[in-house]
Amino acid sequence: MCAFLDTQKLVDGCVSNDGDSFLYGASRVYRHFTLNSRDTSVVAYDAAKISTDLGLSRERLVLLGLILGCDFWPAGVPGVGAVSARTFVSQSDPAVVRSCLKLHDSTPTADKPASVQSEVWKKVKDGLCGCPVEEVCCALFPCLQPRYSFKACFALIVLLFDGVDVLHYIGFLLAHQVFEEFLR
């Protein structure tokens, strides 16, 4: 939820030790946050810096997360380590990989990019067999989904803010045009 609030520019960052925060859209994550008076510490990570310095856009991070293991696919891809995964992700267009992972991919091998003809690709394709890649991408990138219904948005708010004045919160979201993003 904090990552969603970050995407809406309602918070300055997320305090979390979960690296998946970037997959959900966080722009800044503060990890190892402690207020212990003897040992105060925090480490800040910035999505723009990760993208610039490492060439890992959010979409590439999602692909990397699926390969190495994340909330959506905890097992990751067996036999593919961090270095191979990083190289594969850096050389691949996530949209091409997503489309090639579809079950009925009939594109002739010669027409596919080299990255999806490699040994790592074969492991990725086998390792993500059964992974709902399209659903994961739609969950993480709402712009890929069809329109949300107001009922779904309302149900989400009720679930997330149980015990809080839900109508007040919805009024706040409407006033700040947050629902416009959902209803497009």
PDB file of C-alpha atoms in Angstrom:
ATOM      1  CA  MET A   1       0.000   0.000   0.000  1.00  0.00           C
ATOM      2  CA  CYS A   2       2.842   2.387   0.791  1.00  0.00           C
ATOM      3  CA  ALA A   3       4.255   1.838  -2.709  1.00  0.00           C
ATOM      4  CA  PHE A   4       0.844   2.753  -4.172  1.00  0.00           C
ATOM      5  CA  LEU A   5       0.785   5.925  -2.080  1.00  0.00           C
ATOM      6  CA  ASP A   6       4.303   6.641  -3.364  1.00  0.00           C
ATOM      7  CA  THR A   7       3.148   6.271  -6.989  1.00  0.00           C
ATOM      8  CA  GLN A   8       0.428   8.826  -6.224  1.00  0.00           C
ATOM      9  CA  LYS A   9       3.024  11.209  -4.695  1.00  0.00           C
ATOM     10  CA  LEU A  10       1.207  11.103  -1.354  1.00  0.00           C
ATOM     11  CA  VAL A  11       4.327   9.986   0.566  1.00  0.00           C
ATOM     12  CA  ASP A  12       8.029  10.701   0.176  1.00  0.00           C
ATOM     13  CA  GLY A  13       9.101   7.064   0.301  1.00  0.00           C
ATOM     14  CA  CYS A  14       8.497   3.672   1.883  1.00  0.00           C
ATOM     15  CA  VAL A  15      10.103   2.313   5.032  1.00  0.00           C
ATOM     16  CA  SER A  16      10.414  -1.398   4.326  1.00  0.00           C
ATOM     17  CA  ASN A  17      12.941  -4.197   4.392  1.00  0.00           C
ATOM     18  CA  ASP A  18      11.079  -5.823   1.502  1.00  0.00           C
ATOM     19  CA  GLY A  19      12.965  -5.374  -1.765  1.00  0.00           C
ATOM     20  CA  ASP A  20       9.716  -6.047  -3.637  1.00  0.00           C
ATOM     21  CA  SER A  21       8.629  -2.486  -2.797  1.00  0.00           C
ATOM     22  CA  PHE A  22      10.185  -1.303  -6.073  1.00  0.00           C
ATOM     23  CA  LEU A  23       8.155  -3.881  -7.991  1.00  0.00           C
ATOM     24  CA  TYR A  24       5.006  -2.301  -6.582  1.00  0.00           C
ATOM     25  CA  GLY A  25       6.073   1.167  -7.746  1.00  0.00           C
ATOM     26  CA  ALA A  26       7.956   2.707  -4.827  1.00  0.00           C
ATOM     27  CA  SER A  27      10.304   5.466  -5.964  1.00  0.00           C
ATOM     28  CA  ARG A  28      12.327   5.550  -2.753  1.00  0.00           C
ATOM     29  CA  VAL A  29      12.737   2.792  -0.173  1.00  0.00           C
ATOM     30  CA  TYR A  30      14.293   3.208   3.254  1.00  0.00           C
ATOM     31  CA  ARG A  31      15.651  -0.108   4.542  1.00  0.00           C
ATOM     32  CA  HIS A  32      17.185  -1.190   7.840  1.00  0.00           C
ATOM     33  CA  PHE A  33      15.403   1.682   9.561  1.00  0.00           C
ATOM     34  CA  THR A  34      16.010   1.717  13.311  1.00  0.00           C
ATOM     35  CA  LEU A  35      15.385   4.318  15.965  1.00  0.00           C
ATOM     36  CA  ASN A  36      17.529   2.620  18.585  1.00  0.00           C
ATOM     37  CA  SER A  37      19.364   5.477  20.324  1.00  0.00           C
ATOM     38  CA  ARG A  38      22.617   3.488  20.357  1.00  0.00           C
ATOM     39  CA  ASP A  39      22.532   2.368  16.764  1.00  0.00           C
ATOM     40  CA  THR A  40      20.356   4.550  14.533  1.00  0.00           C
ATOM     41  CA  SER A  41      20.565   3.623  10.886  1.00  0.00           C
ATOM     42  CA  VAL A  42      18.747   3.728   7.595  1.00  0.00           C
ATOM     43  CA  VAL A  43      19.760   2.917   4.033  1.00  0.00           C
ATOM     44  CA  ALA A  44      17.973   4.782   1.238  1.00  0.00           C
ATOM     45  CA  TYR A  45      17.487   3.314  -2.231  1.00  0.00           C
ATOM     46  CA  ASP A  46      16.156   5.337  -5.148  1.00  0.00           C
ATOM     47  CA  ALA A  47      14.387   3.772  -8.157  1.00  0.00           C
ATOM     48  CA  ALA A  48      15.651   6.470 -10.541  1.00  0.00           C
ATOM     49  CA  LYS A  49      19.248   5.814  -9.465  1.00  0.00           C
ATOM     50  CA  ILE A  50      18.776   2.052  -9.850  1.00  0.00           C
ATOM     51  CA  SER A  51      17.387   2.642 -13.326  1.00  0.00           C
ATOM     52  CA  THR A  52      20.173   5.040 -14.316  1.00  0.00           C
ATOM     53  CA  ASP A  53      23.147   3.296 -12.706  1.00  0.00           C
ATOM     54  CA  LEU A  54      22.124  -0.323 -13.238  1.00  0.00           C
ATOM     55  CA  GLY A  55      19.832  -0.030 -16.258  1.00  0.00           C
ATOM     56  CA  LEU A  56      17.052  -1.736 -14.317  1.00  0.00           C
ATOM     57  CA  SER A  57      13.689  -0.124 -15.017  1.00  0.00           C
ATOM     58  CA  ARG A  58      10.728  -1.159 -12.906  1.00  0.00           C
ATOM     59  CA  GLU A  59       9.615  -3.575 -15.626  1.00  0.00           C
ATOM     60  CA  ARG A  60      13.086  -5.177 -15.673  1.00  0.00           C
ATOM     61  CA  LEU A  61      13.034  -5.391 -11.867  1.00  0.00           C
ATOM     62  CA  VAL A  62       9.724  -7.261 -12.080  1.00  0.00           C
ATOM     63  CA  LEU A  63      11.257  -9.744 -14.521  1.00  0.00           C
ATOM     64  CA  LEU A  64      14.341 -10.073 -12.296  1.00  0.00           C
ATOM     65  CA  GLY A  65      12.088 -10.627  -9.278  1.00  0.00           C
ATOM     66  CA  LEU A  66      10.175 -13.396 -11.024  1.00  0.00           C
ATOM     67  CA  ILE A  67      13.423 -15.115 -12.029  1.00  0.00           C
ATOM     68  CA  LEU A  68      15.128 -14.821  -8.633  1.00  0.00           C
ATOM     69  CA  GLY A  69      11.994 -15.117  -6.505  1.00  0.00           C
ATOM     70  CA  CYS A  70       9.554 -12.509  -5.217  1.00  0.00           C
ATOM     71  CA  ASP A  71       6.149 -12.230  -3.517  1.00  0.00           C
ATOM     72  CA  PHE A  72       4.366 -13.376  -6.686  1.00  0.00           C
ATOM     73  CA  TRP A  73       6.692 -16.289  -7.548  1.00  0.00           C
ATOM     74  CA  PRO A  74       8.707 -17.172  -4.413  1.00  0.00           C
ATOM     75  CA  ALA A  75      10.552 -20.164  -5.882  1.00  0.00           C
ATOM     76  CA  GLY A  76      12.042 -18.167  -8.729  1.00  0.00           C
ATOM     77  CA  VAL A  77      13.638 -20.070 -11.595  1.00  0.00           C
ATOM     78  CA  PRO A  78      15.716 -23.080 -10.541  1.00  0.00           C
ATOM     79  CA  GLY A  79      19.247 -23.115 -11.924  1.00  0.00           C
ATOM     80  CA  VAL A  80      19.417 -19.390 -12.699  1.00  0.00           C
ATOM     81  CA  GLY A  81      21.535 -17.374 -10.298  1.00  0.00           C
ATOM     82  CA  ALA A  82      21.787 -13.640  -9.729  1.00  0.00           C
ATOM     83  CA  VAL A  83      24.537 -13.030 -12.309  1.00  0.00           C
ATOM     84  CA  SER A  84      22.846 -14.996 -15.110  1.00  0.00           C
ATOM     85  CA  ALA A  85      19.482 -13.447 -14.289  1.00  0.00           C
ATOM     86  CA  ARG A  86      20.938  -9.920 -14.263  1.00  0.00           C
ATOM     87  CA  THR A  87      22.654 -10.494 -17.625  1.00  0.00           C
ATOM     88  CA  PHE A  88      19.515 -11.988 -19.155  1.00  0.00           C
ATOM     89  CA  VAL A  89      17.291  -9.177 -17.874  1.00  0.00           C
ATOM     90  CA  SER A  90      19.734  -6.505 -19.080  1.00  0.00           C
ATOM     91  CA  GLN A  91      19.794  -7.978 -22.588  1.00  0.00           C
ATOM     92  CA  SER A  92      16.060  -8.605 -22.852  1.00  0.00           C
ATOM     93  CA  ASP A  93      13.109  -6.423 -23.660  1.00  0.00           C
ATOM     94  CA  PRO A  94      10.600  -7.250 -20.888  1.00  0.00           C
ATOM     95  CA  ALA A  95       7.666  -6.836 -23.285  1.00  0.00           C
ATOM     96  CA  VAL A  96       9.200  -9.367 -25.693  1.00  0.00           C
ATOM     97  CA  VAL A  97       9.874 -11.808 -22.847  1.00  0.00           C
ATOM     98  CA  ARG A  98       6.305 -11.385 -21.574  1.00  0.00           C
ATOM     99  CA  SER A  99       4.860 -12.089 -25.001  1.00  0.00           C
ATOM    100  CA  CYS A 100       7.182 -15.078 -25.552  1.00  0.00           C
ATOM    101  CA  LEU A 101       6.086 -16.569 -22.217  1.00  0.00           C
ATOM    102  CA  LYS A 102       2.505 -16.808 -23.398  1.00  0.00           C
ATOM    103  CA  LEU A 103       1.515 -20.431 -23.897  1.00  0.00           C
ATOM    104  CA  HIS A 104       0.705 -20.147 -27.584  1.00  0.00           C
ATOM    105  CA  ASP A 105       3.878 -18.437 -28.726  1.00  0.00           C
ATOM    106  CA  SER A 106       4.149 -19.435 -32.372  1.00  0.00           C
ATOM    107  CA  THR A 107       6.925 -17.030 -33.387  1.00  0.00           C
ATOM    108  CA  PRO A 108       9.581 -18.951 -35.343  1.00  0.00           C
ATOM    109  CA  THR A 109      12.873 -19.214 -33.421  1.00  0.00           C
ATOM    110  CA  ALA A 110      14.794 -17.331 -36.130  1.00  0.00           C
ATOM    111  CA  ASP A 111      12.504 -14.308 -35.655  1.00  0.00           C
ATOM    112  CA  LYS A 112      13.106 -14.080 -31.897  1.00  0.00           C
ATOM    113  CA  PRO A 113      15.797 -11.904 -30.280  1.00  0.00           C
ATOM    114  CA  ALA A 114      18.989 -13.710 -29.207  1.00  0.00           C
ATOM    115  CA  SER A 115      18.113 -13.253 -25.523  1.00  0.00           C
ATOM    116  CA  VAL A 116      15.078 -15.518 -25.881  1.00  0.00           C
ATOM    117  CA  GLN A 117      17.076 -18.199 -27.681  1.00  0.00           C
ATOM    118  CA  SER A 118      19.734 -18.632 -24.963  1.00  0.00           C
ATOM    119  CA  GLU A 119      20.157 -21.447 -22.432  1.00  0.00           C
ATOM    120  CA  VAL A 120      19.078 -19.058 -19.685  1.00  0.00           C
ATOM    121  CA  TRP A 121      15.900 -18.351 -21.649  1.00  0.00           C
ATOM    122  CA  LYS A 122      15.085 -22.068 -21.761  1.00  0.00           C
ATOM    123  CA  LYS A 123      15.457 -22.241 -17.968  1.00  0.00           C
ATOM    124  CA  VAL A 124      13.380 -19.074 -17.530  1.00  0.00           C
ATOM    125  CA  LYS A 125      10.620 -20.388 -19.794  1.00  0.00           C
ATOM    126  CA  ASP A 126      10.559 -23.749 -17.965  1.00  0.00           C
ATOM    127  CA  GLY A 127      10.938 -22.157 -14.518  1.00  0.00           C
ATOM    128  CA  LEU A 128       8.098 -19.706 -15.056  1.00  0.00           C
ATOM    129  CA  CYS A 129       5.791 -22.362 -16.491  1.00  0.00           C
ATOM    130  CA  GLY A 130       2.626 -21.972 -14.465  1.00  0.00           C
ATOM    131  CA  CYS A 131       3.552 -18.488 -13.266  1.00  0.00           C
ATOM    132  CA  PRO A 132       0.710 -16.077 -14.046  1.00  0.00           C
ATOM    133  CA  VAL A 133       3.098 -13.577 -15.688  1.00  0.00           C
ATOM    134  CA  GLU A 134       0.364 -11.531 -17.363  1.00  0.00           C
ATOM    135  CA  GLU A 135      -1.625 -11.304 -14.126  1.00  0.00           C
ATOM    136  CA  VAL A 136       1.491 -10.292 -12.199  1.00  0.00           C
ATOM    137  CA  CYS A 137       2.271  -7.562 -14.722  1.00  0.00           C
ATOM    138  CA  CYS A 138      -1.323  -6.326 -14.621  1.00  0.00           C
ATOM    139  CA  ALA A 139      -1.240  -6.254 -10.824  1.00  0.00           C
ATOM    140  CA  LEU A 140       1.997  -4.278 -10.780  1.00  0.00           C
ATOM    141  CA  PHE A 141       1.243  -2.066 -13.782  1.00  0.00           C
ATOM    142  CA  PRO A 142      -2.427  -1.034 -13.625  1.00  0.00           C
ATOM    143  CA  CYS A 143      -2.074   0.743 -16.983  1.00  0.00           C
ATOM    144  CA  LEU A 144      -1.924  -2.742 -18.591  1.00  0.00           C
ATOM    145  CA  GLN A 145      -5.295  -3.708 -17.128  1.00  0.00           C
ATOM    146  CA  PRO A 146      -8.761  -3.002 -18.356  1.00  0.00           C
ATOM    147  CA  ARG A 147     -10.678  -0.377 -16.384  1.00  0.00           C
ATOM    148  CA  TYR A 148     -11.166  -1.002 -12.706  1.00  0.00           C
ATOM    149  CA  SER A 149     -14.726  -0.905 -11.498  1.00  0.00           C
ATOM    150  CA  PHE A 150     -15.675   1.496  -8.738  1.00  0.00           C
ATOM    151  CA  LYS A 151     -16.875  -1.538  -6.746  1.00  0.00           C
ATOM    152  CA  ALA A 152     -13.396  -3.084  -6.929  1.00  0.00           C
ATOM    153  CA  CYS A 153     -11.776   0.184  -5.809  1.00  0.00           C
ATOM    154  CA  PHE A 154     -14.252   0.546  -2.955  1.00  0.00           C
ATOM    155  CA  ALA A 155     -13.732  -3.090  -1.877  1.00  0.00           C
ATOM    156  CA  LEU A 156      -9.962  -2.555  -1.880  1.00  0.00           C
ATOM    157  CA  ILE A 157     -10.277   0.536   0.295  1.00  0.00           C
ATOM    158  CA  VAL A 158     -12.629  -1.205   2.734  1.00  0.00           C
ATOM    159  CA  LEU A 159     -10.205  -4.128   3.026  1.00  0.00           C
ATOM    160  CA  LEU A 160      -7.155  -1.930   3.491  1.00  0.00           C
ATOM    161  CA  PHE A 161      -8.668   0.624   5.836  1.00  0.00           C
ATOM    162  CA  ASP A 162     -10.871  -1.474   8.063  1.00  0.00           C
ATOM    163  CA  GLY A 163     -11.840   0.583  11.096  1.00  0.00           C
ATOM    164  CA  VAL A 164     -11.028   3.912   9.444  1.00  0.00           C
ATOM    165  CA  ASP A 165     -13.731   6.284   8.263  1.00  0.00           C
ATOM    166  CA  VAL A 166     -13.873   4.834   4.743  1.00  0.00           C
ATOM    167  CA  LEU A 167     -16.162   7.531   3.344  1.00  0.00           C
ATOM    168  CA  HIS A 168     -13.804  10.227   4.600  1.00  0.00           C
ATOM    169  CA  TYR A 169     -10.884   8.459   2.927  1.00  0.00           C
ATOM    170  CA  ILE A 170     -12.759   8.037  -0.366  1.00  0.00           C
ATOM    171  CA  GLY A 171     -13.603  11.748  -0.251  1.00  0.00           C
ATOM    172  CA  PHE A 172      -9.905  12.488   0.194  1.00  0.00           C
ATOM    173  CA  LEU A 173      -9.014  10.274  -2.778  1.00  0.00           C
ATOM    174  CA  LEU A 174     -11.688  11.859  -4.958  1.00  0.00           C
ATOM    175  CA  ALA A 175     -10.555  15.342  -3.963  1.00  0.00           C
ATOM    176  CA  HIS A 176      -6.981  14.455  -4.900  1.00  0.00           C
ATOM    177  CA  GLN A 177      -8.084  12.800  -8.159  1.00  0.00           C
ATOM    178  CA  VAL A 178      -6.572   9.443  -7.200  1.00  0.00           C
ATOM    179  CA  PHE A 179      -9.600   7.554  -8.560  1.00  0.00           C
ATOM    180  CA  GLU A 180      -9.097   9.075 -12.008  1.00  0.00           C
ATOM    181  CA  GLU A 181      -6.098   6.764 -12.413  1.00  0.00           C
ATOM    182  CA  PHE A 182      -8.229   3.751 -11.431  1.00  0.00           C
ATOM    183  CA  LEU A 183     -11.174   4.650 -13.606  1.00  0.00           C
ATOM    184  CA  ARG A 184      -9.270   5.229 -16.844  1.00  0.00           C
TER     185      ARG A 184
END
